XYZ file of C-alpha atoms in Angstrom:
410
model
C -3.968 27.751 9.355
C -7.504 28.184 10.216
C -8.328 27.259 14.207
C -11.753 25.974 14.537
C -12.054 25.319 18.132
C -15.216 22.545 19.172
C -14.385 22.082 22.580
C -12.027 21.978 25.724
C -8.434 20.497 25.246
C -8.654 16.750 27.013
C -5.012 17.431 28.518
C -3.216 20.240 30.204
C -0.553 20.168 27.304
C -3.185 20.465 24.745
C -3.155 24.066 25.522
C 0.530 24.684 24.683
C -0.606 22.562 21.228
C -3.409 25.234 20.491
C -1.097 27.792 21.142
C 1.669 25.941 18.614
C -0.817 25.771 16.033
C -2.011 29.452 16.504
C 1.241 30.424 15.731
C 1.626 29.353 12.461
C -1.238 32.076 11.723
C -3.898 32.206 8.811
C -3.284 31.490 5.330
C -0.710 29.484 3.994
C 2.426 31.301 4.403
C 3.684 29.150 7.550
C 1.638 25.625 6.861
C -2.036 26.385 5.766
C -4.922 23.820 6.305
C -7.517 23.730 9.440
C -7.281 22.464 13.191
C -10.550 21.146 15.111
C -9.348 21.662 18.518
C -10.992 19.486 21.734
C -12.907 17.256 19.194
C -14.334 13.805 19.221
C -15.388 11.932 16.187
C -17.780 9.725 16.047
C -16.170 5.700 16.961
C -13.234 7.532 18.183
C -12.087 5.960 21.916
C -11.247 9.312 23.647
C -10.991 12.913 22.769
C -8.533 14.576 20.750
C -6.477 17.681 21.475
C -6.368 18.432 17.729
C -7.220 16.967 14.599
C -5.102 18.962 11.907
C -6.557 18.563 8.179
C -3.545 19.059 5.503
C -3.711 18.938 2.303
C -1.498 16.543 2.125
C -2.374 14.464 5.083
C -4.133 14.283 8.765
C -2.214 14.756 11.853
C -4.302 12.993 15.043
C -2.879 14.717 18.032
C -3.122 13.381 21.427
C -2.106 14.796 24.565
C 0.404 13.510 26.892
C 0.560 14.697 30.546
C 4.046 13.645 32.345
C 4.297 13.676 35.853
C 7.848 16.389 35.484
C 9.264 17.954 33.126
C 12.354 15.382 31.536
C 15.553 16.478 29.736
C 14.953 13.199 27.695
C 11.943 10.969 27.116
C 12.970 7.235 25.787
C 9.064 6.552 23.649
C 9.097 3.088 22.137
C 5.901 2.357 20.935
C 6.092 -0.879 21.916
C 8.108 -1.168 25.050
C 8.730 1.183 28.271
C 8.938 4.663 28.302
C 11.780 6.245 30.181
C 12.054 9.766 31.658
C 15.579 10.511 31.990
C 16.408 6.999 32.602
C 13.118 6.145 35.110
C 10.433 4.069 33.731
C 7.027 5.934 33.173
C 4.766 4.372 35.311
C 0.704 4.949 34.538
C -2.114 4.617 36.336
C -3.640 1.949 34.413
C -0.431 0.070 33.877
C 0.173 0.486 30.435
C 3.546 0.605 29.790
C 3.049 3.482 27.473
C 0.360 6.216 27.025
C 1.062 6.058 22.995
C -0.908 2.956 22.509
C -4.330 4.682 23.101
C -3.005 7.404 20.691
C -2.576 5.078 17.896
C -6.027 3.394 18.396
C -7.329 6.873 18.169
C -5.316 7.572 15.158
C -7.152 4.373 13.571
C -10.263 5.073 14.802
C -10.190 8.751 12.759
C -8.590 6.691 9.703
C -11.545 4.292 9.518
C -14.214 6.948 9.869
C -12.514 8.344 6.811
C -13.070 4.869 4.895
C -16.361 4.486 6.127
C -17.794 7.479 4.914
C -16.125 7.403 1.271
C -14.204 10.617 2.572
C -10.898 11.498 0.026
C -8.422 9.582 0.974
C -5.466 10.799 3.079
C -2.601 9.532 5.085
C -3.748 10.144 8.747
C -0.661 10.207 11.048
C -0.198 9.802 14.856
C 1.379 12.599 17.113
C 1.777 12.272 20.616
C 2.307 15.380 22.726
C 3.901 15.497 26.123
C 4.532 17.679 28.333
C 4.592 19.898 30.613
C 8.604 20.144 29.402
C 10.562 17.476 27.135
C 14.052 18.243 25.876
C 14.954 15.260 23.983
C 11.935 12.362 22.355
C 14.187 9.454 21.350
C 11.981 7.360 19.023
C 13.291 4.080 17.262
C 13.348 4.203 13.464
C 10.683 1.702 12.890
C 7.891 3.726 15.004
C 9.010 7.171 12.725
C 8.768 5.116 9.509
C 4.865 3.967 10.841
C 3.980 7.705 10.652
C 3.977 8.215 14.452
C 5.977 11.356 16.066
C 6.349 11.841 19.988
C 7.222 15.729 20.805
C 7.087 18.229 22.630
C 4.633 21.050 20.691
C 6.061 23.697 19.836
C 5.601 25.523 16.235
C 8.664 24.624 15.033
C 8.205 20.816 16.224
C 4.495 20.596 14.933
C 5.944 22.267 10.913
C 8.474 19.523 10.816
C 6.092 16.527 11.770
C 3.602 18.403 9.212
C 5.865 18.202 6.560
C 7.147 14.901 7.290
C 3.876 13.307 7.715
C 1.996 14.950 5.003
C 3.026 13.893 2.192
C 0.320 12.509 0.038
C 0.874 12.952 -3.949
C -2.546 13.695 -4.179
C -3.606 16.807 -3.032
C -7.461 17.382 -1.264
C -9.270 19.946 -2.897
C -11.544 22.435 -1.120
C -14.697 20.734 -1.732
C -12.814 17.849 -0.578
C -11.795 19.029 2.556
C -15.325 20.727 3.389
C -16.667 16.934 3.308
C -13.637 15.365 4.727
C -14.327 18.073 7.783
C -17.939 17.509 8.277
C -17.237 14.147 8.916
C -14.944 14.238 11.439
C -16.445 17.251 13.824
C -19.620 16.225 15.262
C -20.802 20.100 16.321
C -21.034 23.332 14.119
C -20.927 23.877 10.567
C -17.327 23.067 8.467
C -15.781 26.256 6.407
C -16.978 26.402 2.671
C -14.893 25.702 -0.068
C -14.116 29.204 -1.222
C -12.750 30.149 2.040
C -10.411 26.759 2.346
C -8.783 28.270 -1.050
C -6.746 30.723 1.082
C -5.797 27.644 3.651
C -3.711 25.798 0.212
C -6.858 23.287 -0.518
C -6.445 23.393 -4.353
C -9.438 23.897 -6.685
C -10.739 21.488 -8.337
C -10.780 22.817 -11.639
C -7.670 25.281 -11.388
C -5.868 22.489 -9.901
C -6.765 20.851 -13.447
C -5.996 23.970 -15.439
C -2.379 23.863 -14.076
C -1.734 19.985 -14.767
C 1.608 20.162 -16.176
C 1.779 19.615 -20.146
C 4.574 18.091 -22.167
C 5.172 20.079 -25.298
C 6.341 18.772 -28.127
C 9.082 20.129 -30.064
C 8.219 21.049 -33.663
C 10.204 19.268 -35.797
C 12.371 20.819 -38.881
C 11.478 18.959 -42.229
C 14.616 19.259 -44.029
C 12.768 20.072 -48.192
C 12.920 17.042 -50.262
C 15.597 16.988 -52.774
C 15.048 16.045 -56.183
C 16.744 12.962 -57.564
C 16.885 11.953 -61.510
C 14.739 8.685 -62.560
C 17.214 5.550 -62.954
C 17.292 4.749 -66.711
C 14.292 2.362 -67.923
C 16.857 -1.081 -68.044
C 17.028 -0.677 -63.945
C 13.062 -0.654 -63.609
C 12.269 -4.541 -64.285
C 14.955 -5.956 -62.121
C 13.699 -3.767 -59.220
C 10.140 -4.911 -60.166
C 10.936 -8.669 -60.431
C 12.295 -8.888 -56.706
C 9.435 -6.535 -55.415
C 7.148 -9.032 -56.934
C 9.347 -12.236 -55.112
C 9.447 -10.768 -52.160
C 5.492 -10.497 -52.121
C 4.687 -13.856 -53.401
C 7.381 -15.041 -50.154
C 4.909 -12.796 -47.798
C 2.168 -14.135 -49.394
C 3.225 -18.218 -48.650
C 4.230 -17.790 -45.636
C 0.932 -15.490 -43.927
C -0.708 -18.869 -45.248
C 0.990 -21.359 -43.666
C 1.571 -19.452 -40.656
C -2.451 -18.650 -39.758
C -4.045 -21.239 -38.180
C -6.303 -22.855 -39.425
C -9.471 -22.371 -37.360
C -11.806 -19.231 -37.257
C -10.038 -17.807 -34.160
C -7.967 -14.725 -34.565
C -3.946 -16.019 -33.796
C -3.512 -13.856 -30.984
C -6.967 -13.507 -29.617
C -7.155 -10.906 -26.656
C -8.476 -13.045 -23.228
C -11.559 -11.670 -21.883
C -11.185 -9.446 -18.993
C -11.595 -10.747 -15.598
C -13.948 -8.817 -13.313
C -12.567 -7.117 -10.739
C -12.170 -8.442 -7.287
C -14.341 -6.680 -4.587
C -12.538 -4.540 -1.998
C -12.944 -5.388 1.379
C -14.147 -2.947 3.763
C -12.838 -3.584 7.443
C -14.546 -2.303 10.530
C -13.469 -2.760 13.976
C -11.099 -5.890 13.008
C -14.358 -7.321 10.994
C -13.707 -7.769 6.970
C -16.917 -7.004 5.253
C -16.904 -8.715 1.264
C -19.413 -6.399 -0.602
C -21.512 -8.483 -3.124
C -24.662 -6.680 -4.433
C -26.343 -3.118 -4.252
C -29.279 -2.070 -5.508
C -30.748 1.589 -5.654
C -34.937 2.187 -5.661
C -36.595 5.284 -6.116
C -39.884 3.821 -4.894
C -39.302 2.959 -0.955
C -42.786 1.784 -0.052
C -42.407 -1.446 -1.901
C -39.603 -2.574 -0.707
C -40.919 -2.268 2.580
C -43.188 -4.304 5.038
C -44.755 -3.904 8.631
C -44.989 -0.483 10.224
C -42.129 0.649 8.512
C -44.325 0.427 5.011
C -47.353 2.106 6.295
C -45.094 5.171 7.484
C -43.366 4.892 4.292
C -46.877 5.333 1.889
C -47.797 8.173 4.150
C -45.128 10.054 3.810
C -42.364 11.060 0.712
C -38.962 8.834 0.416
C -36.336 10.169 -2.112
C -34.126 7.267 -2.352
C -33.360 3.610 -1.053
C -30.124 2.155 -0.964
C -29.746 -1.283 -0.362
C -26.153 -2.933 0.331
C -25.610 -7.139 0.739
C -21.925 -7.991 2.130
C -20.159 -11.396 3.483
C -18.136 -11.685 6.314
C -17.229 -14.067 8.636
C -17.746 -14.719 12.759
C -16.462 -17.569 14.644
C -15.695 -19.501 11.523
C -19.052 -19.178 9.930
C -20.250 -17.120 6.936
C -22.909 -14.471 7.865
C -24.585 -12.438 4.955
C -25.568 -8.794 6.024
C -27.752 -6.474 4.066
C -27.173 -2.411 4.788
C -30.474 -0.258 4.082
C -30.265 3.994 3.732
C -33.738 5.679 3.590
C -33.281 9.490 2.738
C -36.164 11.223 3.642
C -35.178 14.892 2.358
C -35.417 16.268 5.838
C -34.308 15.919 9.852
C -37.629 15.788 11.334
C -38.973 12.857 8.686
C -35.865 10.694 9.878
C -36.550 11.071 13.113
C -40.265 10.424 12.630
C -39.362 7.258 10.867
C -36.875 6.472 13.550
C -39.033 6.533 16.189
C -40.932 3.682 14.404
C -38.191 1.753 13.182
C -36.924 1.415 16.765
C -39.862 -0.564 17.842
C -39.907 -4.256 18.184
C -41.764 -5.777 15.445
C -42.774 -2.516 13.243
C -41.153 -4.062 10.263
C -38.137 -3.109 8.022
C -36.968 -3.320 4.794
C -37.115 -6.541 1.994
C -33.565 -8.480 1.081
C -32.722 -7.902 -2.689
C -34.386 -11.016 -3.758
C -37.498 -8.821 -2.421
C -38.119 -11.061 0.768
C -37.626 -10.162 4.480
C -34.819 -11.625 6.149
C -36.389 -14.002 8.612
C -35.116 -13.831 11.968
C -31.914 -11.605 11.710
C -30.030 -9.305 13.860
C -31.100 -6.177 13.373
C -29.477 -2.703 14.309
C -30.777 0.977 13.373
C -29.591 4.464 13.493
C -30.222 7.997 11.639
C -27.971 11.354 10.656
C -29.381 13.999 9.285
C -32.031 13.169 6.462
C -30.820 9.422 6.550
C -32.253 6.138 8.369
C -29.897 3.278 8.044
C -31.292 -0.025 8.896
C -28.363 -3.494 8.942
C -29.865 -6.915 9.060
C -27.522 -9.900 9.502
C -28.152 -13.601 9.295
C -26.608 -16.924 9.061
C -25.816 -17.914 5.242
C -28.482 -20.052 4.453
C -30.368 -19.567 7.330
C -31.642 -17.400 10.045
C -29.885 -15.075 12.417
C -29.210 -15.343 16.319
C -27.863 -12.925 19.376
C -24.246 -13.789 18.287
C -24.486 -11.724 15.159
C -25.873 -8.626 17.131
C -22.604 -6.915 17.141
C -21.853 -7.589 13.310
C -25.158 -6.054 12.262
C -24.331 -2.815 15.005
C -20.522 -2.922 12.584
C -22.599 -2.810 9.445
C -24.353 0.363 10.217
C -21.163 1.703 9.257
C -20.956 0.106 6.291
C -20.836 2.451 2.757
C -24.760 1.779 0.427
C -22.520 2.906 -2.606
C -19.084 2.291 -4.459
């Protein structure tokens, strides 16, 4: 396992994790993959002791710090938690520290979606300290993926190998993307050097598909057989010829009788869109369009930045959802400009009240919507959301703000 290590554990038990996952050493001969230690993604509620990348799976782990140490922790998700028979009382009066685990957990699953990222089971583990004998979990928390322990090597390999357990493996090149993604300093390992963590490659993990042979097949040689005598041929002939005259009768009364084939195949129905959820909020994607020429599908500010300056690509994204009972239609915009700096330039005007933006599909502005804008790297992403049928108000601020998160491309 390779350690990449972004920032100070959040608890005092993360550092008895680190020292778990250290242990399993490089390469793949104890469990393999890579560890961001004391990271945050981006969206994610708190920070993270450890996010372990599998190739099988994620592992979200999140520090626990007990008041003692306890022979035996009772960790319902859902209910009390009992240290040796005391209930666990927090500061904040949650019953149970696991509950901001799990949103964590989600948070890191949904970045995942967001960004298009290969998708892997990403599983919850919870670990206390600064001493726990015995976790008693009930069965229906361990079937939702979510493992309370005490870290330890031994204790982090078994939730590993329960956990990860994805058919699909995630290649290197994968995993370099899947890894960018989720740390938001530094520079994720290449691909070649993920090979020796058990990330498969792509096309050696093709190579050794397994193949079903098929088993030759010994032709027994045909045996020679005399010709019946000449008085056996016209009987044999005769009932050929009845039999096809029979065939013949009934194909014509059974064929109906209009130009339709009998068993005509339905057309296909189109596929259903997929809705894409964020924050609670189901997004219905309906159109995207793709322009290589950014300056016309511009207006304001925006447009006059856009002519001075080079645009490689222009993604445009429309989506339904609904707030409050009402149907809202929100359009998703992603300028790349090839380079930091130009995103930043563009930024700075696209953050300014009444600069402009960028034209609906039907080549229009959307009059009066809620408007939200951010950039990454080489990318501006502008999200515009209205009323259907009409314009937008203050109430659909935080929908357009959701959008921005919304994928440009299937």
């Amino acid at each position: 396992m390779r350690l990449i290590r972004l920032g100070a554990e959040p608890s005092a038990i993360g550092a008895d994790v680190r020292a778990a996952l250290t242990a399993c050493g490089v390469g793949t001969e104890v469990l393999g993959g890579v560890a961001l230690v004391g990271v945050q993604p981006p969206d994610c509620p708190v920070p993270l002791d450890a996010i372990v990348v599998l190739p099988k799976g994620v592992l979200v782990i999140v520090g626990v710090d007990l008041p003692d140490p306890a022979v035996k922790l009772e960790a319902p998700l859902g209910g009390q938690w009992k240290i040796d028979g005391w209930p666990l009382v927090s500061q904040d009066g949650a019953p149970n520290p696991a509950t901001e685990a799990v949103a964590a957990a989600t948070a890191v699953a949904q970045r995942i979606q967001a960004m298009r990222a290969e998708p892997l089971p990403v599983s919850t583990v919870v670990a206390v300290g600064p001493f726990v004998s015995q976790v008693v979990q009930p069965t229906v928390d361990l079937n939702r993926g979510v493992r309370v322990l005490h870290p330890k090597p031994s204790t982090l390999l078994s939730a590993a190998r329960e956990l990860a357990t994805s058919t699909v493996p995630c290649t290197a090149d994968h995993a370099v993307k899947l890894l960018a993604i989720l740390q938001t300093t530094g520079t994720p390992p290449d691909a070649r050097s993920l090979l020796s963590e058990g990330f498969p490659d792509a096309v050696s993990d093709l190579a050794s598909a397994n193949t079903m042979l098929i088993p030759k097949s010994t032709i027994k040689p045909l045996i020679a057989r005399k010709r019946l005598p000449g008085k056996l041929t016209w009987p044999y002939l005769a009932g050929a010829a009845l039999v096809a005259l029979i065939l013949v009768v009934w194909l014509v009364v059974a064929l109906p009788g209009d130009d339709k084939p009998a068993d005509a195949t339905p057309a296909p129905t189109s596929a259903q869109p997929t809705t894409v959820v964020v924050d609670g909020t189901n997004f219905v994607p309906k159109d995207m369009k793709k322009d290589a020429d950014c300056q016309t599908q511009a207006f304001g500010d925006v447009k006059a930045w856009l002519i001075a300056n080079d645009c490689g690509v222009l993604l445009r994204a429309t989506y339904e959802t609904t707030v409050q009972g009402k149907q809202a239609t929100v359009m998703v915009a992603d300028m790349d400009l090839y380079d930091a700096p130009s995103a930043k330039s563009l930024h700075t005007v696209v953050a300014l009240p009444g600069s402009g933006g960028v034209n609906g599909l039907d080549g229009k502005p959307m009059e009066n919507a809620a408007f939200a804008n951010t950039t990454k790297g080489s990318h501006v992403t502008l999200a515009f959301a209205v009323w259907s049928g009409g314009a937008g108000d203050a109430a659909l601020d935080p929908i357009a703000k959701q959008a921005l998160r919304l994928p440009v491309t299937r």
